[in-house]
């Protein structure tokens, strides 16, 4: 893909390359793109077959919609919306499965991780308005599936399609969830924002939540807590990160012409904010 408006950064091509000739490198805006070592490339075409953009086919699946929420008040409060994800994930883990999704790392970067413990599901709760680092997640998913594990994978629609193309065959023990995605903001913008806020408050960030329900479900707030005990609670009108996201000025170029933003979904289940 030679146009940045095409590449969604799912990393399927890099994960699929049998000789590891592809690495994902960030550009000046902080978004990762495939970097090919031409001297190592064997021309097998595995990357082309794994690419959800190169292999894009418009979805035709019919669907029905259900409005639901968790009856557990704590789960609902900690979640962005109704907390249904947690109950699905608990069912998977209770049956010996693995759940894979986006979580904060120790430096509050966002990356995909795998958990098989119900207590760790809290890492997945609450939206992360940042494109996640996939690393070798698709390889790990395949290993778990081939070992007979039931796997629940959650991600953006393009990440889910990237996984399907990487696997190249259906698995009865795979359950995929995507969400109605606005866009994925730059990891570099999020990094610079964290540096700015830590300098402003004179302390390291110890907690971050993009959609904390401080003032209820209908008031989105980005909440940060710092090692010195200080706290920042800002909304979409006052916070630099939230404003840049909702105004669409820090989104990945491919998001402005997203091929997956349509009713024909690529996953088994799509979750979304049921505002009305």
mmCIF file of C-alpha atoms in Angstrom:
data_model
loop_
_atom_site.group_PDB
_atom_site.id
_atom_site.type_symbol
_atom_site.label_atom_id
_atom_site.label_comp_id
_atom_site.label_asym_id
_atom_site.label_seq_id
_atom_site.Cartn_x
_atom_site.Cartn_y
_atom_site.Cartn_z
ATOM 1 C CA UNK A 1 0.000 0.000 0.000
ATOM 2 C CA UNK A 2 1.708 3.155 -1.171
ATOM 3 C CA UNK A 3 -0.930 5.656 -0.054
ATOM 4 C CA UNK A 4 -1.190 6.337 3.675
ATOM 5 C CA UNK A 5 -4.929 6.843 3.255
ATOM 6 C CA UNK A 6 -5.207 3.125 2.453
ATOM 7 C CA UNK A 7 -3.189 1.458 5.246
ATOM 8 C CA UNK A 8 -5.159 0.940 8.472
ATOM 9 C CA UNK A 9 -2.096 -0.180 10.463
ATOM 10 C CA UNK A 10 -3.562 -3.511 11.589
ATOM 11 C CA UNK A 11 -0.112 -5.231 11.340
ATOM 12 C CA UNK A 12 -1.507 -8.383 9.687
ATOM 13 C CA UNK A 13 1.098 -8.154 6.912
ATOM 14 C CA UNK A 14 4.028 -7.991 9.342
ATOM 15 C CA UNK A 15 2.680 -10.853 11.440
ATOM 16 C CA UNK A 16 2.046 -13.018 8.383
ATOM 17 C CA UNK A 17 5.430 -12.565 6.678
ATOM 18 C CA UNK A 18 7.209 -15.966 6.924
ATOM 19 C CA UNK A 19 10.697 -14.426 6.770
ATOM 20 C CA UNK A 20 9.962 -11.397 8.979
ATOM 21 C CA UNK A 21 10.862 -8.984 6.186
ATOM 22 C CA UNK A 22 8.144 -6.539 7.321
ATOM 23 C CA UNK A 23 8.241 -4.343 10.406
ATOM 24 C CA UNK A 24 5.731 -1.718 11.517
ATOM 25 C CA UNK A 25 7.381 1.701 11.789
ATOM 26 C CA UNK A 26 5.782 4.935 13.045
ATOM 27 C CA UNK A 27 5.767 7.991 10.782
ATOM 28 C CA UNK A 28 6.080 11.617 11.888
ATOM 29 C CA UNK A 29 2.434 11.604 13.051
ATOM 30 C CA UNK A 30 2.949 8.489 15.197
ATOM 31 C CA UNK A 31 0.979 6.036 13.058
ATOM 32 C CA UNK A 32 2.629 2.726 12.131
ATOM 33 C CA UNK A 33 3.066 1.595 8.525
ATOM 34 C CA UNK A 34 4.618 -1.483 6.949
ATOM 35 C CA UNK A 35 8.338 -1.152 6.300
ATOM 36 C CA UNK A 36 9.613 -3.852 3.919
ATOM 37 C CA UNK A 37 13.195 -5.092 3.865
ATOM 38 C CA UNK A 38 13.415 -5.735 0.119
ATOM 39 C CA UNK A 39 16.609 -7.765 0.509
ATOM 40 C CA UNK A 40 14.846 -10.256 2.779
ATOM 41 C CA UNK A 41 11.511 -10.392 0.888
ATOM 42 C CA UNK A 42 10.918 -13.685 -0.957
ATOM 43 C CA UNK A 43 7.934 -12.434 -2.949
ATOM 44 C CA UNK A 44 5.513 -15.024 -1.562
ATOM 45 C CA UNK A 45 2.561 -12.617 -1.420
ATOM 46 C CA UNK A 46 1.491 -13.668 2.082
ATOM 47 C CA UNK A 47 1.317 -10.006 3.138
ATOM 48 C CA UNK A 48 -1.029 -9.157 0.253
ATOM 49 C CA UNK A 49 -3.368 -12.008 1.186
ATOM 50 C CA UNK A 50 -3.416 -10.890 4.824
ATOM 51 C CA UNK A 51 -4.141 -7.224 4.099
ATOM 52 C CA UNK A 52 -7.770 -6.289 4.896
ATOM 53 C CA UNK A 53 -7.582 -3.378 2.434
ATOM 54 C CA UNK A 54 -6.114 -5.344 -0.482
ATOM 55 C CA UNK A 55 -8.630 -8.141 0.125
ATOM 56 C CA UNK A 56 -11.554 -5.899 1.006
ATOM 57 C CA UNK A 57 -15.012 -7.209 0.210
ATOM 58 C CA UNK A 58 -18.102 -5.283 1.169
ATOM 59 C CA UNK A 59 -19.984 -7.018 3.970
ATOM 60 C CA UNK A 60 -23.453 -8.362 3.260
ATOM 61 C CA UNK A 61 -24.321 -10.058 6.547
ATOM 62 C CA UNK A 62 -27.720 -9.226 7.993
ATOM 63 C CA UNK A 63 -27.920 -8.343 11.654
ATOM 64 C CA UNK A 64 -30.281 -7.602 14.495
ATOM 65 C CA UNK A 65 -29.691 -5.135 17.324
ATOM 66 C CA UNK A 66 -30.244 -5.581 21.047
ATOM 67 C CA UNK A 67 -30.086 -2.939 23.788
ATOM 68 C CA UNK A 68 -28.657 -4.354 27.011
ATOM 69 C CA UNK A 69 -26.665 -3.446 30.109
ATOM 70 C CA UNK A 70 -25.014 -5.167 33.044
ATOM 71 C CA UNK A 71 -27.033 -5.590 36.213
ATOM 72 C CA UNK A 72 -23.767 -5.307 38.172
ATOM 73 C CA UNK A 73 -23.534 -1.634 39.140
ATOM 74 C CA UNK A 74 -19.758 -1.731 39.694
ATOM 75 C CA UNK A 75 -19.083 -3.257 36.263
ATOM 76 C CA UNK A 76 -21.428 -0.748 34.648
ATOM 77 C CA UNK A 77 -19.757 2.176 36.401
ATOM 78 C CA UNK A 78 -16.243 1.081 35.380
ATOM 79 C CA UNK A 79 -17.291 0.480 31.769
ATOM 80 C CA UNK A 80 -17.716 3.033 28.992
ATOM 81 C CA UNK A 81 -21.287 1.991 28.280
ATOM 82 C CA UNK A 82 -23.386 -0.852 29.637
ATOM 83 C CA UNK A 83 -20.642 -3.302 30.579
ATOM 84 C CA UNK A 84 -21.861 -6.188 28.397
ATOM 85 C CA UNK A 85 -18.306 -6.957 27.218
ATOM 86 C CA UNK A 86 -17.286 -8.043 30.727
ATOM 87 C CA UNK A 87 -20.052 -10.656 30.938
ATOM 88 C CA UNK A 88 -19.181 -12.107 27.534
ATOM 89 C CA UNK A 89 -15.506 -12.210 28.494
ATOM 90 C CA UNK A 90 -16.275 -13.863 31.851
ATOM 91 C CA UNK A 91 -18.194 -16.594 30.037
ATOM 92 C CA UNK A 92 -15.224 -17.248 27.746
ATOM 93 C CA UNK A 93 -12.689 -17.420 30.597
ATOM 94 C CA UNK A 94 -15.001 -19.531 32.773
ATOM 95 C CA UNK A 95 -14.904 -22.119 29.991
ATOM 96 C CA UNK A 96 -11.111 -22.143 29.827
ATOM 97 C CA UNK A 97 -10.795 -19.552 27.070
ATOM 98 C CA UNK A 98 -8.622 -16.508 26.437
ATOM 99 C CA UNK A 99 -9.718 -12.908 25.924
ATOM 100 C CA UNK A 100 -7.615 -10.552 23.802
ATOM 101 C CA UNK A 101 -8.107 -6.796 23.578
ATOM 102 C CA UNK A 102 -6.646 -3.318 24.054
ATOM 103 C CA UNK A 103 -5.259 -2.264 27.444
ATOM 104 C CA UNK A 104 -2.893 0.302 28.933
ATOM 105 C CA UNK A 105 0.697 -0.815 29.475
ATOM 106 C CA UNK A 106 2.883 0.331 32.392
ATOM 107 C CA UNK A 107 3.555 3.659 30.641
ATOM 108 C CA UNK A 108 -0.106 4.163 29.605
ATOM 109 C CA UNK A 109 0.564 3.339 26.001
ATOM 110 C CA UNK A 110 -2.173 1.193 24.443
ATOM 111 C CA UNK A 111 -1.460 -2.328 23.212
ATOM 112 C CA UNK A 112 -3.312 -5.599 22.673
ATOM 113 C CA UNK A 113 -2.828 -8.190 25.413
ATOM 114 C CA UNK A 114 -4.252 -11.622 26.282
ATOM 115 C CA UNK A 115 -5.761 -12.556 29.652
ATOM 116 C CA UNK A 116 -7.219 -15.787 31.021
ATOM 117 C CA UNK A 117 -8.119 -14.499 34.482
ATOM 118 C CA UNK A 118 -11.462 -12.845 35.261
ATOM 119 C CA UNK A 119 -9.806 -10.349 37.637
ATOM 120 C CA UNK A 120 -7.721 -9.021 34.723
ATOM 121 C CA UNK A 121 -10.775 -8.099 32.644
ATOM 122 C CA UNK A 122 -10.793 -4.674 34.306
ATOM 123 C CA UNK A 123 -7.797 -3.823 32.098
ATOM 124 C CA UNK A 124 -10.083 -3.884 29.071
ATOM 125 C CA UNK A 125 -12.902 -1.784 30.521
ATOM 126 C CA UNK A 126 -13.339 1.806 29.371
ATOM 127 C CA UNK A 127 -12.533 3.126 25.886
ATOM 128 C CA UNK A 128 -8.980 3.939 24.830
ATOM 129 C CA UNK A 129 -9.022 6.734 22.243
ATOM 130 C CA UNK A 130 -5.677 5.651 20.777
ATOM 131 C CA UNK A 131 -4.677 3.171 18.079
ATOM 132 C CA UNK A 132 -3.381 0.083 19.874
ATOM 133 C CA UNK A 133 -0.017 -1.554 19.227
ATOM 134 C CA UNK A 134 -0.811 -5.011 17.835
ATOM 135 C CA UNK A 135 2.702 -6.438 18.123
ATOM 136 C CA UNK A 136 2.449 -10.158 17.269
ATOM 137 C CA UNK A 137 -1.132 -10.496 18.535
ATOM 138 C CA UNK A 138 -2.407 -12.314 15.428
ATOM 139 C CA UNK A 139 0.316 -14.950 15.804
ATOM 140 C CA UNK A 140 -0.659 -15.462 19.444
ATOM 141 C CA UNK A 141 -4.345 -15.782 18.513
ATOM 142 C CA UNK A 142 -3.532 -18.510 15.982
ATOM 143 C CA UNK A 143 -1.369 -20.393 18.472
ATOM 144 C CA UNK A 144 -4.179 -20.354 21.041
ATOM 145 C CA UNK A 145 -6.744 -21.458 18.452
ATOM 146 C CA UNK A 146 -4.535 -24.275 17.156
ATOM 147 C CA UNK A 147 -4.071 -25.444 20.750
ATOM 148 C CA UNK A 148 -7.835 -25.817 21.014
ATOM 149 C CA UNK A 149 -8.415 -22.761 23.202
ATOM 150 C CA UNK A 150 -11.568 -20.717 22.770
ATOM 151 C CA UNK A 151 -10.470 -17.169 21.932
ATOM 152 C CA UNK A 152 -12.461 -13.957 22.122
ATOM 153 C CA UNK A 153 -10.738 -11.204 20.137
ATOM 154 C CA UNK A 154 -11.855 -7.583 20.405
ATOM 155 C CA UNK A 155 -10.662 -4.675 18.292
ATOM 156 C CA UNK A 156 -11.543 -2.128 15.650
ATOM 157 C CA UNK A 157 -13.351 -3.447 12.540
ATOM 158 C CA UNK A 158 -10.136 -3.245 10.487
ATOM 159 C CA UNK A 159 -8.203 -5.164 13.161
ATOM 160 C CA UNK A 160 -10.860 -7.888 13.201
ATOM 161 C CA UNK A 161 -10.756 -8.135 9.400
ATOM 162 C CA UNK A 162 -6.958 -8.196 9.562
ATOM 163 C CA UNK A 163 -7.177 -11.168 11.929
ATOM 164 C CA UNK A 164 -9.600 -13.024 9.638
ATOM 165 C CA UNK A 165 -7.279 -12.470 6.662
ATOM 166 C CA UNK A 166 -4.237 -13.505 8.695
ATOM 167 C CA UNK A 167 -5.902 -16.784 9.712
ATOM 168 C CA UNK A 168 -7.188 -17.464 6.164
ATOM 169 C CA UNK A 169 -9.708 -20.033 7.420
ATOM 170 C CA UNK A 170 -12.648 -20.096 9.844
ATOM 171 C CA UNK A 171 -12.204 -21.369 13.406
ATOM 172 C CA UNK A 172 -15.163 -22.647 15.409
ATOM 173 C CA UNK A 173 -13.344 -21.660 18.619
ATOM 174 C CA UNK A 174 -12.915 -17.987 17.637
ATOM 175 C CA UNK A 175 -15.388 -15.271 18.648
ATOM 176 C CA UNK A 176 -14.742 -11.729 17.394
ATOM 177 C CA UNK A 177 -16.109 -8.422 18.629
ATOM 178 C CA UNK A 178 -15.681 -5.030 17.012
ATOM 179 C CA UNK A 179 -17.324 -1.711 17.867
ATOM 180 C CA UNK A 180 -18.852 1.252 16.106
ATOM 181 C CA UNK A 181 -15.564 3.088 15.649
ATOM 182 C CA UNK A 182 -15.273 6.845 15.245
ATOM 183 C CA UNK A 183 -11.553 6.741 14.341
ATOM 184 C CA UNK A 184 -8.201 5.868 15.933
ATOM 185 C CA UNK A 185 -6.152 8.821 17.244
ATOM 186 C CA UNK A 186 -2.378 9.016 17.025
ATOM 187 C CA UNK A 187 -0.341 7.206 19.723
ATOM 188 C CA UNK A 188 2.201 10.049 19.404
ATOM 189 C CA UNK A 189 -0.429 12.694 20.183
ATOM 190 C CA UNK A 190 -1.453 10.675 23.245
ATOM 191 C CA UNK A 191 2.208 10.393 24.293
ATOM 192 C CA UNK A 192 2.798 14.149 23.895
ATOM 193 C CA UNK A 193 -0.412 14.866 25.785
ATOM 194 C CA UNK A 194 0.751 12.694 28.704
ATOM 195 C CA UNK A 195 4.109 14.477 28.764
ATOM 196 C CA UNK A 196 2.333 17.843 28.758
ATOM 197 C CA UNK A 197 0.002 16.874 31.614
ATOM 198 C CA UNK A 198 2.796 15.360 33.732
ATOM 199 C CA UNK A 199 4.771 18.576 33.348
ATOM 200 C CA UNK A 200 1.692 20.649 34.184
ATOM 201 C CA UNK A 201 0.920 18.673 37.355
ATOM 202 C CA UNK A 202 4.554 18.011 38.277
ATOM 203 C CA UNK A 203 4.065 14.293 38.715
ATOM 204 C CA UNK A 204 3.759 10.977 36.860
ATOM 205 C CA UNK A 205 0.372 9.682 35.732
ATOM 206 C CA UNK A 206 -0.847 6.696 37.749
ATOM 207 C CA UNK A 207 -4.375 6.369 36.307
ATOM 208 C CA UNK A 208 -6.080 7.284 33.041
ATOM 209 C CA UNK A 209 -9.695 6.899 31.909
ATOM 210 C CA UNK A 210 -11.031 8.398 28.678
ATOM 211 C CA UNK A 211 -14.671 7.962 29.596
ATOM 212 C CA UNK A 212 -14.935 8.002 33.369
ATOM 213 C CA UNK A 213 -18.512 8.427 34.564
ATOM 214 C CA UNK A 214 -17.660 11.096 37.125
ATOM 215 C CA UNK A 215 -20.798 13.043 36.216
ATOM 216 C CA UNK A 216 -22.764 10.176 34.700
ATOM 217 C CA UNK A 217 -23.034 8.279 31.426
ATOM 218 C CA UNK A 218 -23.941 11.286 29.278
ATOM 219 C CA UNK A 219 -20.910 13.358 30.305
ATOM 220 C CA UNK A 220 -17.638 11.999 28.894
ATOM 221 C CA UNK A 221 -14.614 13.022 30.945
ATOM 222 C CA UNK A 222 -10.926 12.232 30.582
ATOM 223 C CA UNK A 223 -9.712 11.625 34.116
ATOM 224 C CA UNK A 224 -6.046 11.478 35.097
ATOM 225 C CA UNK A 225 -4.579 10.824 38.532
ATOM 226 C CA UNK A 226 -1.001 11.591 39.481
ATOM 227 C CA UNK A 227 1.544 10.155 41.890
ATOM 228 C CA UNK A 228 1.498 13.365 43.970
ATOM 229 C CA UNK A 229 -2.222 12.924 44.690
ATOM 230 C CA UNK A 230 -3.480 15.519 42.198
ATOM 231 C CA UNK A 231 -6.265 14.765 39.735
ATOM 232 C CA UNK A 232 -7.422 16.173 36.399
ATOM 233 C CA UNK A 233 -11.025 15.823 35.183
ATOM 234 C CA UNK A 234 -11.718 17.493 31.839
ATOM 235 C CA UNK A 235 -14.503 17.127 29.278
ATOM 236 C CA UNK A 236 -14.819 17.307 25.488
ATOM 237 C CA UNK A 237 -14.947 21.111 25.604
ATOM 238 C CA UNK A 238 -11.909 21.670 27.812
ATOM 239 C CA UNK A 239 -9.480 18.751 27.376
ATOM 240 C CA UNK A 240 -6.891 18.973 24.589
ATOM 241 C CA UNK A 241 -6.864 15.222 23.875
ATOM 242 C CA UNK A 242 -10.649 14.857 23.805
ATOM 243 C CA UNK A 243 -11.097 17.998 21.715
ATOM 244 C CA UNK A 244 -8.582 16.846 19.109
ATOM 245 C CA UNK A 245 -10.241 13.420 18.933
ATOM 246 C CA UNK A 246 -13.829 14.598 18.615
ATOM 247 C CA UNK A 247 -12.871 17.303 16.114
ATOM 248 C CA UNK A 248 -11.132 14.624 14.057
ATOM 249 C CA UNK A 249 -7.748 16.336 13.801
ATOM 250 C CA UNK A 250 -5.581 13.538 15.234
ATOM 251 C CA UNK A 251 -7.118 10.542 13.459
ATOM 252 C CA UNK A 252 -5.316 8.047 11.242
ATOM 253 C CA UNK A 253 -5.528 9.090 7.550
ATOM 254 C CA UNK A 254 -7.320 5.857 6.565
ATOM 255 C CA UNK A 255 -10.087 6.587 9.071
ATOM 256 C CA UNK A 256 -11.373 9.496 6.974
ATOM 257 C CA UNK A 257 -12.336 6.986 4.280
ATOM 258 C CA UNK A 258 -12.956 3.899 6.394
ATOM 259 C CA UNK A 259 -14.016 0.911 4.326
ATOM 260 C CA UNK A 260 -15.496 -0.875 7.327
ATOM 261 C CA UNK A 261 -17.868 1.867 8.472
ATOM 262 C CA UNK A 262 -20.982 0.188 7.141
ATOM 263 C CA UNK A 263 -23.861 -2.079 8.252
ATOM 264 C CA UNK A 264 -22.252 -5.262 6.858
ATOM 265 C CA UNK A 265 -20.016 -6.056 9.827
ATOM 266 C CA UNK A 266 -16.910 -8.246 9.757
ATOM 267 C CA UNK A 267 -17.189 -9.589 13.316
ATOM 268 C CA UNK A 268 -19.541 -11.914 15.170
ATOM 269 C CA UNK A 269 -20.763 -9.075 17.376
ATOM 270 C CA UNK A 270 -20.591 -5.292 17.243
ATOM 271 C CA UNK A 271 -20.942 -3.242 20.428
ATOM 272 C CA UNK A 272 -21.793 0.440 20.583
ATOM 273 C CA UNK A 273 -23.041 3.313 22.720
ATOM 274 C CA UNK A 274 -26.826 3.133 22.880
ATOM 275 C CA UNK A 275 -27.243 6.851 23.586
ATOM 276 C CA UNK A 276 -30.961 7.075 22.900
#
